[in-house]
Amino acid sequence: MKATSKTTNHKQVINSTSYSAVMTSLGSQGSSSSSSTEYVVRVPKNTNKKYSIMAFNAGDKVSCSTWTQARMERDMSNRRIYGEEETQEGAAGSEFGKKQREEARRKKYGIITKEFKVEDQPWILKVNGKAGRRFKGIKKGGVTENASYYIFTQSADGAFEAFPVHAWYNFTPQAKHRTLTAEEAEEEWGRRNKVVNHFSIMLQRRLREQERGGGDEDEEEGEKGAKKKKKGGRGGDLRIHDLEEDLEMSSDESDGSNGDDDEAKAKAKKEKGAKGKGKKKKKKGSDLEGFEDSDDGDFEGLEVDYMSDESSSEEEEPEKTKPNKGEDVPKGIDEMSESEEESEEETKNEEENKEEEEEEDGKKTPVQVEKKKKKDSSGESDSSEDSDIEGEAASALFMVKKRTPPKRGGGRGSAGSSRTGSRPGTPSIDNAATSNTLRAAASKLEQGKRQTTVPSSETPAAKRLKMEPSPQSSSGKSTPQPASGKSTPSASDVLLTEDAVRRYLIRKPMTTKDLLKKFQTKRTGLSSEQTVNVLAQILKRLNPERKNINDKMHFYLTE
Amino acid sequence: MSEKGEVDLTGAKQNAGVWLVKVPKYLSQQWTKATGRGEVGKLRISKNQGKAEVSFTLNEELTTIETIGEKTSMVRAPREHPFTLQTVGGQTLAVFTENSSGQSDAEASGSGTGSGPDKIALEGVVVQRAECRPAVSESYMRLKKLQIEELSKPLRFSQQLDKAVTTNYKPVANHAYNLDYEKRKKEEGKRARADKQQVLDMLFSAFEKHQFYNIKDLVDITKQPVIYLKEILRDIGIYNVKGTHKNTWELKPEYRHYQSEEKSD
């Protein structure tokens, strides 16, 4: 009380000093320690202005002086509820005497419907235009019942004017960010133990909405995001544009399963950072279209080739679908994928990531834990990691690992974009087991490349990485693939030669898309057009046999 | 109406500080009785040893309270009212006004056709909150006592009557209403069957107005005996047993033509 009185004191002193001159010294009692001034109080009678109070909460930090412009109007959204709009009267659909009957019925049951009073409706206050804040002011009841509030303002002549307060409205700010609806909130609550990255929730929702707007994807995409999104999630929106552009760039390379850039884009968005796997994405789109939400049935028809380490198509599918069922997948996988995501982020840091990937190969759960720790330490949420890396680990184990999509990727726009551009063929690394590390290595390479290192450094790095994983994969993982398969790719990835292509085709039937993925532009140093041309020539020379697997034309050689 | 909703922010810009004062009901009632320019009293602000003291003195002529009942001039409102000052706290309280130009009652304009647009202006921000308390005095106590007595009376109360009420219902051979009813019935007589074509015309015109009709209502409209009417209706209409319009008759689809509100025969 003391403090307050001091402040009021201060104000009153100001008031007194400014107005005492005006005021006659009516009844100025003078004692040495006190001085008083008298003011006339008037209650104007003929004003047609109704005064109301606009109350803001302390925590909202509202300062009226910062408002440049404001608009306020009544919120009439309740009118239709209360208004009881009549269905058309007369002619079709109406009954004779319906109104009277309804009224009689209401009276009989004692139903009293409240009138819609405009006076009692809430206010909608918009400050500073479209980009500013919005407030909703709800009338507070019971204000004028027992006591009246008056507003005392000091008028020009020093007298006080008192105006009665007509109503009191409590204004609360309205959230401009999106919130979950009740159903969605319940869903997320059920998943709270599984989802580590909570920022992705809103992002997925946004993507889902975009999907529905586009009308072609199904919810899988949304679910897919679940695990993938990481902290960068929020930034994902911004990066989406980058991704889209990147995807379009890289889409040239792929044959485009769907041929829809939209799909790819949408998927890319989801994957935040869609690591340039334009092709992958498109493929995903097509693959995913038919999939349902549940985990189980998705992988039944997929080919799983344990022997080859380049079966990109098959592996891509399981990996892709995996993300979709974020929720349903057992916890272990979720953790795995999440940890993979984390590891992906860290891959940017390169060396450390390598270790992680190796760990992943080796063990499942402990890896996740470690990865998470590492993630914390690195603290870099730059996504756009290779989902492949993640996928690899999981796929090795379950063959259902989805490829953790680039997810948050969005984040660092630059990263995302560079990522997409730089790794059109990353999916190729999606091989089970051994490919995990390979992919990790590859993604890391790409990241490294993107970030700082010169493209040239990739090669040695790639080679290095590839060497390392191979022993690992053979040792730890239950991955079906032999380590030997691993070592070979290192060279072939670099050069687009007939030998390389032959090697691939002998090992396993591949589609042109797969082949293109194998020979990434970054690795081979050729542009996408060149790659396509050279590959076409090679294929002509080799003249491989064709087989239709999964409605796709695969090439293979037998020797 | 493009200006509707635009808030006049001059008050906020000036940062005009106002006081929010809570005033007792009786005092506000007295204030409404003020005459002339509306002067109701004097406000004295004094600084007494570092503490600010605010007090309001009610004008002499406003102290008389009109009360219902016997004690009129006995009770007078107290004159001295010290103010208790409080801080606004963290809350931001702004004052805005609605200038419902010319519209006396806001409710009247609530139907949506509001004549004049409401001009909303921000008058200022509350810098000080205060409560106006009456200085405790004899007259105040009496006033309060009166108030309490008024309020404690229940809204409904039982009262004993001296004489039993005998004016409402008297035993009567036949009530007036009944007599009228029977007379009317006699005059109308039994309903005669009119020409089928005429009845059909009447029905069609009725169905032009509404789609669904109760049989009783149709009887009323056409003044036909029920059986005859039902036969005709069976020809041209259908009887809704289920659905929203239960037990109602409506025309058959081929006879309906509601969009352009024509009836085809």
Short mmCIF file of N, CA and C in Angstrom, two decimals, chain A residues 1 4-5 7-9 11-13 26-27 29 33-45 48-56 58 62 64-65 67-74 79 90-96 98 101 117-119 123 125 144-153 157 160 162 165 168-169 171, chain B residues 2 4-7 9 12-13 15 18-25 28 31-32 34 37-52 54 56 83 85 87 90-100 102 106-107 110-112 120 122-123 125 127-129 208-213 217 221 245 248 258 261:
data_model
loop_
_atom_site.label_atom_id
_atom_site.label_comp_id
_atom_site.label_asym_id
_atom_site.label_seq_id
_atom_site.Cartn_x
_atom_site.Cartn_y
_atom_site.Cartn_z
N MET A 1 0.84 -1.20 0.00
CA MET A 1 0.00 0.00 0.00
C MET A 1 0.86 1.23 0.00
N THR A 4 2.13 1.90 -3.47
CA THR A 4 1.11 2.43 -4.37
C THR A 4 0.80 3.86 -4.04
N SER A 5 0.70 4.10 -2.79
CA SER A 5 0.34 5.46 -2.45
C SER A 5 1.42 6.40 -2.91
N THR A 7 3.13 6.12 -5.60
CA THR A 7 2.95 6.42 -7.02
C THR A 7 1.77 7.34 -7.23
N THR A 8 0.73 7.04 -6.53
CA THR A 8 -0.43 7.91 -6.71
C THR A 8 -0.09 9.30 -6.24
N ASN A 9 0.63 9.29 -5.23
CA ASN A 9 1.08 10.56 -4.69
C ASN A 9 1.74 11.38 -5.79
N LYS A 11 1.51 11.10 -8.89
CA LYS A 11 0.60 11.58 -9.93
C LYS A 11 -0.21 12.75 -9.41
N GLN A 12 -0.62 12.59 -8.22
CA GLN A 12 -1.49 13.64 -7.73
C GLN A 12 -0.73 14.91 -7.55
N VAL A 13 0.49 14.75 -7.21
CA VAL A 13 1.30 15.96 -7.08
C VAL A 13 1.34 16.66 -8.42
N LEU A 26 -10.62 26.87 -3.07
CA LEU A 26 -11.77 26.57 -2.23
C LEU A 26 -11.35 25.56 -1.22
N GLY A 27 -11.50 25.90 -0.08
CA GLY A 27 -11.26 24.90 0.96
C GLY A 27 -9.89 24.27 0.90
N GLN A 29 -7.27 23.35 2.61
CA GLN A 29 -6.85 23.34 3.99
C GLN A 29 -5.36 23.44 4.05
N SER A 33 2.04 20.16 6.63
CA SER A 33 2.42 18.88 6.02
C SER A 33 1.43 18.42 4.97
N SER A 34 0.36 19.09 4.78
CA SER A 34 -0.59 18.61 3.79
C SER A 34 -1.11 19.77 2.98
N SER A 35 -1.39 19.48 1.79
CA SER A 35 -2.01 20.50 0.95
C SER A 35 -3.11 19.82 0.19
N SER A 36 -4.16 20.47 -0.01
CA SER A 36 -5.23 19.81 -0.73
C SER A 36 -5.85 20.77 -1.71
N THR A 37 -6.38 20.20 -2.68
CA THR A 37 -7.08 20.99 -3.67
C THR A 37 -8.44 20.36 -3.90
N GLU A 38 -9.32 21.19 -4.28
CA GLU A 38 -10.67 20.69 -4.50
C GLU A 38 -11.04 20.81 -5.95
N TYR A 39 -11.73 19.82 -6.38
CA TYR A 39 -12.19 19.85 -7.75
C TYR A 39 -13.68 19.59 -7.76
N VAL A 40 -14.28 20.19 -8.70
CA VAL A 40 -15.71 19.96 -8.84
C VAL A 40 -15.92 18.67 -9.61
N VAL A 41 -16.87 17.93 -9.16
CA VAL A 41 -17.17 16.69 -9.85
C VAL A 41 -18.48 16.86 -10.57
N ARG A 42 -18.43 16.52 -11.81
CA ARG A 42 -19.65 16.63 -12.61
C ARG A 42 -20.00 15.27 -13.18
N VAL A 43 -21.26 15.04 -13.24
CA VAL A 43 -21.73 13.83 -13.92
C VAL A 43 -22.54 14.31 -15.12
N PRO A 44 -21.94 14.35 -16.26
CA PRO A 44 -22.66 14.87 -17.43
C PRO A 44 -23.89 14.04 -17.72
N LYS A 45 -24.93 14.70 -18.06
CA LYS A 45 -26.19 14.00 -18.20
C LYS A 45 -26.52 13.63 -19.63
N ASN A 48 -24.39 10.81 -25.11
CA ASN A 48 -24.88 9.56 -25.69
C ASN A 48 -23.74 8.57 -25.89
N LYS A 49 -22.67 8.83 -25.23
CA LYS A 49 -21.56 7.89 -25.31
C LYS A 49 -21.68 6.91 -24.18
N LYS A 50 -21.49 5.65 -24.51
CA LYS A 50 -21.54 4.64 -23.47
C LYS A 50 -20.12 4.20 -23.18
N TYR A 51 -19.76 4.31 -21.95
CA TYR A 51 -18.39 3.95 -21.59
C TYR A 51 -18.32 2.48 -21.20
N SER A 52 -17.25 1.85 -21.68
CA SER A 52 -17.03 0.45 -21.30
C SER A 52 -15.57 0.26 -20.98
N ILE A 53 -15.32 -0.76 -20.24
CA ILE A 53 -13.94 -1.06 -19.83
C ILE A 53 -13.41 -2.20 -20.69
N MET A 54 -12.18 -2.03 -21.11
CA MET A 54 -11.50 -3.06 -21.89
C MET A 54 -10.37 -3.57 -21.02
N ALA A 55 -10.52 -4.74 -20.48
CA ALA A 55 -9.52 -5.25 -19.55
C ALA A 55 -8.62 -6.28 -20.23
N PHE A 56 -7.32 -6.06 -20.10
CA PHE A 56 -6.36 -7.01 -20.64
C PHE A 56 -5.64 -7.68 -19.48
N ALA A 58 -2.55 -9.12 -17.42
CA ALA A 58 -1.23 -8.55 -17.19
C ALA A 58 -0.17 -9.24 -18.04
N VAL A 62 0.05 -5.75 -23.03
CA VAL A 62 -0.60 -4.92 -24.03
C VAL A 62 -0.38 -3.47 -23.69
N CYS A 64 -1.48 0.16 -25.08
CA CYS A 64 -2.34 0.83 -26.05
C CYS A 64 -1.60 1.86 -26.86
N SER A 65 -0.54 2.35 -26.33
CA SER A 65 0.15 3.41 -27.07
C SER A 65 0.85 2.88 -28.30
N TRP A 67 -0.43 0.94 -30.47
CA TRP A 67 -1.37 0.62 -31.53
C TRP A 67 -1.40 1.74 -32.55
N THR A 68 -1.24 1.37 -33.78
CA THR A 68 -1.33 2.37 -34.84
C THR A 68 -2.75 2.46 -35.36
N GLN A 69 -3.36 1.31 -35.51
CA GLN A 69 -4.76 1.35 -35.91
C GLN A 69 -5.46 0.12 -35.33
N ALA A 70 -6.72 0.25 -35.14
CA ALA A 70 -7.47 -0.84 -34.52
C ALA A 70 -8.87 -0.88 -35.08
N ARG A 71 -9.37 -2.08 -35.15
CA ARG A 71 -10.76 -2.25 -35.57
C ARG A 71 -11.46 -3.13 -34.55
N MET A 72 -12.68 -2.77 -34.26
CA MET A 72 -13.40 -3.58 -33.29
C MET A 72 -14.84 -3.71 -33.72
N GLU A 73 -15.33 -4.93 -33.69
CA GLU A 73 -16.74 -5.12 -33.99
C GLU A 73 -17.25 -6.30 -33.19
N ARG A 74 -18.56 -6.39 -33.19
CA ARG A 74 -19.19 -7.45 -32.41
C ARG A 74 -18.98 -8.78 -33.11
N ARG A 79 -25.12 -15.84 -33.56
CA ARG A 79 -26.47 -15.44 -33.96
C ARG A 79 -27.26 -16.63 -34.47
N GLY A 90 -43.65 -21.41 -46.01
CA GLY A 90 -44.49 -21.43 -47.20
C GLY A 90 -43.93 -22.35 -48.25
N ALA A 91 -44.76 -22.86 -49.02
CA ALA A 91 -44.39 -23.72 -50.14
C ALA A 91 -43.65 -24.95 -49.64
N ALA A 92 -42.68 -25.33 -50.37
CA ALA A 92 -42.08 -26.63 -50.10
C ALA A 92 -41.50 -26.73 -48.70
N GLY A 93 -41.66 -27.87 -48.12
CA GLY A 93 -40.99 -28.13 -46.86
C GLY A 93 -41.69 -27.57 -45.64
N SER A 94 -42.75 -26.90 -45.80
CA SER A 94 -43.34 -26.30 -44.62
C SER A 94 -44.66 -26.98 -44.32
N GLU A 95 -45.02 -26.87 -43.08
CA GLU A 95 -46.30 -27.46 -42.67
C GLU A 95 -47.25 -26.35 -42.32
N PHE A 96 -48.45 -26.69 -42.41
CA PHE A 96 -49.47 -25.73 -42.06
C PHE A 96 -49.50 -25.57 -40.55
N LYS A 98 -47.16 -24.80 -38.56
CA LYS A 98 -46.02 -25.37 -37.86
C LYS A 98 -45.51 -24.44 -36.78
N ARG A 101 -47.56 -24.58 -33.74
CA ARG A 101 -47.40 -25.83 -33.04
C ARG A 101 -46.07 -25.86 -32.28
N LYS A 117 -28.96 -11.15 -27.87
CA LYS A 117 -28.80 -9.72 -27.61
C LYS A 117 -27.46 -9.27 -28.14
N VAL A 118 -27.51 -8.28 -28.99
CA VAL A 118 -26.26 -7.80 -29.55
C VAL A 118 -25.37 -7.20 -28.48
N GLU A 119 -26.00 -6.62 -27.52
CA GLU A 119 -25.25 -5.98 -26.45
C GLU A 119 -24.34 -6.94 -25.73
N TRP A 123 -16.72 -8.91 -28.30
CA TRP A 123 -16.06 -8.03 -29.26
C TRP A 123 -14.90 -8.77 -29.89
N LEU A 125 -11.42 -7.60 -31.50
CA LEU A 125 -10.57 -6.43 -31.67
C LEU A 125 -9.34 -6.83 -32.48
N THR A 144 -22.39 -4.50 -12.89
CA THR A 144 -23.20 -3.35 -12.49
C THR A 144 -24.31 -3.73 -11.53
N GLU A 145 -24.19 -4.86 -10.92
CA GLU A 145 -25.32 -5.27 -10.10
C GLU A 145 -25.37 -4.55 -8.77
N ASN A 146 -24.29 -4.62 -8.03
CA ASN A 146 -24.36 -4.06 -6.68
C ASN A 146 -23.72 -2.70 -6.56
N ALA A 147 -22.76 -2.45 -7.39
CA ALA A 147 -22.09 -1.15 -7.30
C ALA A 147 -21.88 -0.66 -8.71
N SER A 148 -21.78 0.62 -8.84
CA SER A 148 -21.53 1.16 -10.18
C SER A 148 -20.10 1.63 -10.27
N TYR A 149 -19.55 1.45 -11.44
CA TYR A 149 -18.21 1.95 -11.70
C TYR A 149 -18.34 3.26 -12.47
N TYR A 150 -17.49 4.17 -12.11
CA TYR A 150 -17.47 5.44 -12.83
C TYR A 150 -16.06 5.72 -13.30
N ILE A 151 -16.01 6.38 -14.42
CA ILE A 151 -14.72 6.79 -14.94
C ILE A 151 -14.55 8.27 -14.64
N PHE A 152 -13.52 8.60 -13.91
CA PHE A 152 -13.26 10.00 -13.59
C PHE A 152 -12.19 10.51 -14.52
N THR A 153 -12.54 11.44 -15.33
CA THR A 153 -11.54 12.06 -16.18
C THR A 153 -11.46 13.54 -15.81
N ASP A 157 -11.14 22.24 -17.66
CA ASP A 157 -11.22 23.27 -16.62
C ASP A 157 -10.88 22.74 -15.25
N PHE A 160 -13.54 17.36 -12.48
CA PHE A 160 -13.61 15.95 -12.80
C PHE A 160 -14.97 15.64 -13.40
N ALA A 162 -17.45 12.50 -14.28
CA ALA A 162 -17.65 11.09 -13.97
C ALA A 162 -18.63 10.50 -14.96
N VAL A 165 -19.79 3.43 -16.05
CA VAL A 165 -19.31 2.36 -16.90
C VAL A 165 -20.49 1.47 -17.25
N TRP A 168 -18.23 -4.22 -18.86
CA TRP A 168 -16.82 -4.58 -18.66
C TRP A 168 -16.53 -5.76 -19.56
N TYR A 169 -15.50 -5.62 -20.40
CA TYR A 169 -15.14 -6.70 -21.29
C TYR A 169 -13.73 -7.15 -20.99
N PHE A 171 -10.58 -8.79 -22.43
CA PHE A 171 -10.00 -9.08 -23.73
C PHE A 171 -8.85 -10.05 -23.58
N SER B 2 -18.21 1.48 -44.13
CA SER B 2 -16.83 1.03 -44.15
C SER B 2 -16.10 1.48 -42.92
N LYS B 4 -17.26 1.42 -40.01
CA LYS B 4 -17.73 0.73 -38.81
C LYS B 4 -16.65 -0.16 -38.27
N GLY B 5 -16.48 -0.06 -37.01
CA GLY B 5 -15.47 -0.91 -36.41
C GLY B 5 -14.13 -0.23 -36.27
N GLU B 6 -13.95 0.85 -36.97
CA GLU B 6 -12.68 1.55 -36.84
C GLU B 6 -12.62 2.22 -35.48
N VAL B 7 -11.56 1.95 -34.77
CA VAL B 7 -11.46 2.48 -33.41
C VAL B 7 -10.66 3.77 -33.43
N LEU B 9 -8.28 6.09 -32.00
CA LEU B 9 -7.23 5.85 -31.02
C LEU B 9 -6.65 7.12 -30.42
N ALA B 12 -5.83 6.88 -26.75
CA ALA B 12 -4.69 6.05 -26.40
C ALA B 12 -3.39 6.77 -26.71
N LYS B 13 -3.41 7.51 -27.80
CA LYS B 13 -2.19 8.22 -28.16
C LYS B 13 -1.83 9.26 -27.12
N ASN B 15 -2.45 9.10 -24.22
CA ASN B 15 -2.19 8.43 -22.95
C ASN B 15 -2.94 9.09 -21.81
N VAL B 18 -7.08 7.94 -16.69
CA VAL B 18 -8.36 8.14 -16.02
C VAL B 18 -8.38 7.31 -14.75
N TRP B 19 -9.34 7.60 -13.96
CA TRP B 19 -9.52 6.86 -12.72
C TRP B 19 -10.76 6.00 -12.86
N LEU B 20 -10.65 4.80 -12.32
CA LEU B 20 -11.81 3.92 -12.28
C LEU B 20 -12.28 3.88 -10.83
N VAL B 21 -13.46 4.36 -10.61
CA VAL B 21 -13.94 4.49 -9.23
C VAL B 21 -15.19 3.65 -9.05
N LYS B 22 -15.17 2.89 -8.01
CA LYS B 22 -16.34 2.07 -7.69
C LYS B 22 -17.20 2.86 -6.71
N VAL B 23 -18.42 3.04 -7.10
CA VAL B 23 -19.30 3.93 -6.35
C VAL B 23 -20.50 3.14 -5.85
N PRO B 24 -20.92 3.36 -4.62
CA PRO B 24 -22.08 2.60 -4.11
C PRO B 24 -23.34 2.95 -4.87
N LYS B 25 -24.24 2.01 -4.81
CA LYS B 25 -25.45 2.14 -5.62
C LYS B 25 -26.27 3.37 -5.25
N SER B 28 -24.79 6.46 -6.77
CA SER B 28 -24.98 6.63 -8.22
C SER B 28 -26.43 7.01 -8.50
N TRP B 31 -26.67 10.60 -8.00
CA TRP B 31 -26.01 11.34 -9.06
C TRP B 31 -26.88 11.49 -10.28
N THR B 32 -27.69 10.51 -10.50
CA THR B 32 -28.56 10.63 -11.68
C THR B 32 -29.60 11.71 -11.51
N ALA B 34 -28.97 14.61 -10.45
CA ALA B 34 -28.33 15.93 -10.47
C ALA B 34 -28.97 16.83 -11.52
N ARG B 37 -25.81 21.38 -14.89
CA ARG B 37 -24.69 20.83 -15.65
C ARG B 37 -24.27 19.47 -15.12
N GLY B 38 -24.88 19.09 -14.09
CA GLY B 38 -24.57 17.76 -13.59
C GLY B 38 -23.57 17.79 -12.46
N GLU B 39 -23.45 18.93 -11.83
CA GLU B 39 -22.49 18.98 -10.74
C GLU B 39 -23.05 18.23 -9.54
N VAL B 40 -22.27 17.32 -9.05
CA VAL B 40 -22.79 16.48 -7.97
C VAL B 40 -22.06 16.67 -6.67
N GLY B 41 -20.90 17.25 -6.74
CA GLY B 41 -20.17 17.40 -5.49
C GLY B 41 -18.76 17.86 -5.76
N LYS B 42 -17.96 17.77 -4.73
CA LYS B 42 -16.59 18.22 -4.84
C LYS B 42 -15.64 17.11 -4.46
N LEU B 43 -14.54 17.08 -5.15
CA LEU B 43 -13.52 16.08 -4.87
C LEU B 43 -12.32 16.79 -4.26
N ARG B 44 -11.92 16.35 -3.12
CA ARG B 44 -10.78 16.98 -2.46
C ARG B 44 -9.63 16.00 -2.47
N ILE B 45 -8.53 16.47 -3.01
CA ILE B 45 -7.33 15.65 -3.02
C ILE B 45 -6.31 16.34 -2.14
N SER B 46 -5.85 15.66 -1.13
CA SER B 46 -4.88 16.27 -0.24
C SER B 46 -3.73 15.32 -0.02
N LYS B 47 -2.63 15.91 0.26
CA LYS B 47 -1.46 15.10 0.51
C LYS B 47 -1.11 15.26 1.97
N ASN B 48 -1.30 14.21 2.67
CA ASN B 48 -1.12 14.29 4.11
C ASN B 48 0.08 13.47 4.51
N GLN B 49 1.16 14.16 4.76
CA GLN B 49 2.38 13.47 5.19
C GLN B 49 2.75 12.33 4.27
N GLY B 50 2.79 12.64 3.02
CA GLY B 50 3.26 11.63 2.07
C GLY B 50 2.15 10.73 1.55
N LYS B 51 1.04 10.73 2.19
CA LYS B 51 -0.04 9.88 1.69
C LYS B 51 -1.10 10.76 1.06
N ALA B 52 -1.56 10.26 -0.04
CA ALA B 52 -2.59 11.04 -0.72
C ALA B 52 -3.95 10.65 -0.16
N VAL B 54 -8.00 11.22 -0.80
CA VAL B 54 -9.01 11.73 -1.72
C VAL B 54 -10.36 11.57 -1.05
N PHE B 56 -14.61 12.72 -1.37
CA PHE B 56 -15.67 13.31 -2.18
C PHE B 56 -16.78 13.80 -1.26
N PHE B 83 -12.13 8.21 -0.48
CA PHE B 83 -11.79 7.25 -1.52
C PHE B 83 -10.67 6.35 -1.03
N LEU B 85 -7.71 4.22 -2.41
CA LEU B 85 -7.00 4.13 -3.67
C LEU B 85 -6.32 2.78 -3.81
N THR B 87 -3.98 0.25 -6.73
CA THR B 87 -3.25 0.26 -7.99
C THR B 87 -4.02 -0.56 -9.02
N GLY B 90 -1.06 -5.32 -12.58
CA GLY B 90 -0.43 -5.52 -13.87
C GLY B 90 -1.42 -5.35 -15.01
N GLN B 91 -2.68 -5.38 -14.66
CA GLN B 91 -3.70 -5.33 -15.69
C GLN B 91 -3.67 -4.04 -16.47
N THR B 92 -3.97 -4.14 -17.69
CA THR B 92 -4.13 -2.94 -18.50
C THR B 92 -5.62 -2.74 -18.70
N LEU B 93 -6.11 -1.64 -18.19
CA LEU B 93 -7.53 -1.37 -18.35
C LEU B 93 -7.68 -0.16 -19.23
N ALA B 94 -8.30 -0.38 -20.32
CA ALA B 94 -8.53 0.73 -21.24
C ALA B 94 -10.00 1.05 -21.24
N VAL B 95 -10.28 2.29 -21.58
CA VAL B 95 -11.67 2.73 -21.60
C VAL B 95 -12.04 3.06 -23.02
N PHE B 96 -13.09 2.46 -23.49
CA PHE B 96 -13.54 2.80 -24.83
C PHE B 96 -15.01 3.18 -24.77
N THR B 97 -15.41 3.96 -25.71
CA THR B 97 -16.79 4.42 -25.72
C THR B 97 -17.45 4.02 -27.02
N GLU B 98 -18.71 3.80 -26.91
CA GLU B 98 -19.51 3.55 -28.09
C GLU B 98 -20.44 4.71 -28.27
N ASN B 99 -20.36 5.28 -29.42
CA ASN B 99 -21.23 6.40 -29.67
C ASN B 99 -22.36 5.93 -30.55
N SER B 100 -23.36 5.42 -29.91
CA SER B 100 -24.49 4.96 -30.71
C SER B 100 -25.31 6.18 -31.05
N GLY B 102 -27.66 8.64 -31.80
CA GLY B 102 -29.10 8.77 -31.99
C GLY B 102 -29.88 7.56 -31.56
N ALA B 106 -29.68 0.25 -27.36
CA ALA B 106 -28.81 -0.60 -28.18
C ALA B 106 -29.53 -1.86 -28.60
N GLU B 107 -30.37 -2.32 -27.75
CA GLU B 107 -31.09 -3.56 -28.09
C GLU B 107 -31.94 -3.37 -29.31
N GLY B 110 -30.17 -4.02 -32.18
CA GLY B 110 -29.52 -5.32 -32.21
C GLY B 110 -30.08 -6.23 -33.27
N SER B 111 -31.19 -5.87 -33.82
CA SER B 111 -31.77 -6.75 -34.82
C SER B 111 -30.93 -6.78 -36.07
N GLY B 112 -29.91 -6.00 -36.08
CA GLY B 112 -29.00 -6.11 -37.21
C GLY B 112 -29.18 -4.98 -38.20
N ILE B 120 -16.62 3.79 -32.29
CA ILE B 120 -15.92 3.31 -31.11
C ILE B 120 -14.65 4.13 -30.96
N LEU B 122 -11.32 5.07 -28.30
CA LEU B 122 -10.57 4.70 -27.11
C LEU B 122 -10.33 5.98 -26.32
N GLU B 123 -10.87 6.00 -25.13
CA GLU B 123 -10.79 7.24 -24.38
C GLU B 123 -9.50 7.37 -23.60
N VAL B 125 -6.57 5.22 -20.68
CA VAL B 125 -6.14 4.05 -19.92
C VAL B 125 -6.33 4.35 -18.45
N VAL B 127 -5.38 4.63 -14.82
CA VAL B 127 -4.11 4.71 -14.08
C VAL B 127 -4.32 4.50 -12.59
N GLN B 128 -5.55 4.65 -12.15
CA GLN B 128 -5.79 4.57 -10.72
C GLN B 128 -7.15 3.96 -10.48
N ARG B 129 -7.18 3.07 -9.54
CA ARG B 129 -8.48 2.52 -9.17
C ARG B 129 -8.83 3.00 -7.77
N GLU B 208 -50.46 -25.06 -52.31
CA GLU B 208 -49.52 -24.07 -52.84
C GLU B 208 -48.86 -23.30 -51.71
N LYS B 209 -49.62 -23.12 -50.67
CA LYS B 209 -49.06 -22.32 -49.58
C LYS B 209 -48.11 -23.13 -48.72
N HIS B 210 -48.50 -24.34 -48.39
CA HIS B 210 -47.63 -25.18 -47.56
C HIS B 210 -47.58 -26.57 -48.16
N GLN B 211 -46.50 -27.25 -47.84
CA GLN B 211 -46.36 -28.57 -48.43
C GLN B 211 -47.07 -29.64 -47.62
N PHE B 212 -47.01 -29.51 -46.33
CA PHE B 212 -47.56 -30.57 -45.48
C PHE B 212 -48.76 -30.06 -44.71
N TYR B 213 -49.77 -30.87 -44.65
CA TYR B 213 -50.96 -30.48 -43.91
C TYR B 213 -51.45 -31.61 -43.05
N ASP B 217 -56.46 -29.87 -40.25
CA ASP B 217 -56.37 -28.54 -40.84
C ASP B 217 -57.05 -28.50 -42.20
N ILE B 221 -60.07 -26.17 -43.55
CA ILE B 221 -59.96 -25.30 -44.71
C ILE B 221 -61.06 -25.59 -45.71
N HIS B 245 -42.17 -35.03 -40.97
CA HIS B 245 -43.53 -34.51 -41.02
C HIS B 245 -44.50 -35.66 -40.82
N THR B 248 -48.86 -36.38 -41.81
CA THR B 248 -49.31 -35.24 -42.60
C THR B 248 -49.55 -35.69 -44.03
N TYR B 258 -42.92 -27.28 -56.83
CA TYR B 258 -42.72 -26.22 -55.86
C TYR B 258 -41.75 -25.14 -56.28
N GLU B 261 -43.51 -22.70 -57.87
CA GLU B 261 -44.74 -22.50 -57.11
C GLU B 261 -45.96 -22.55 -57.99
#
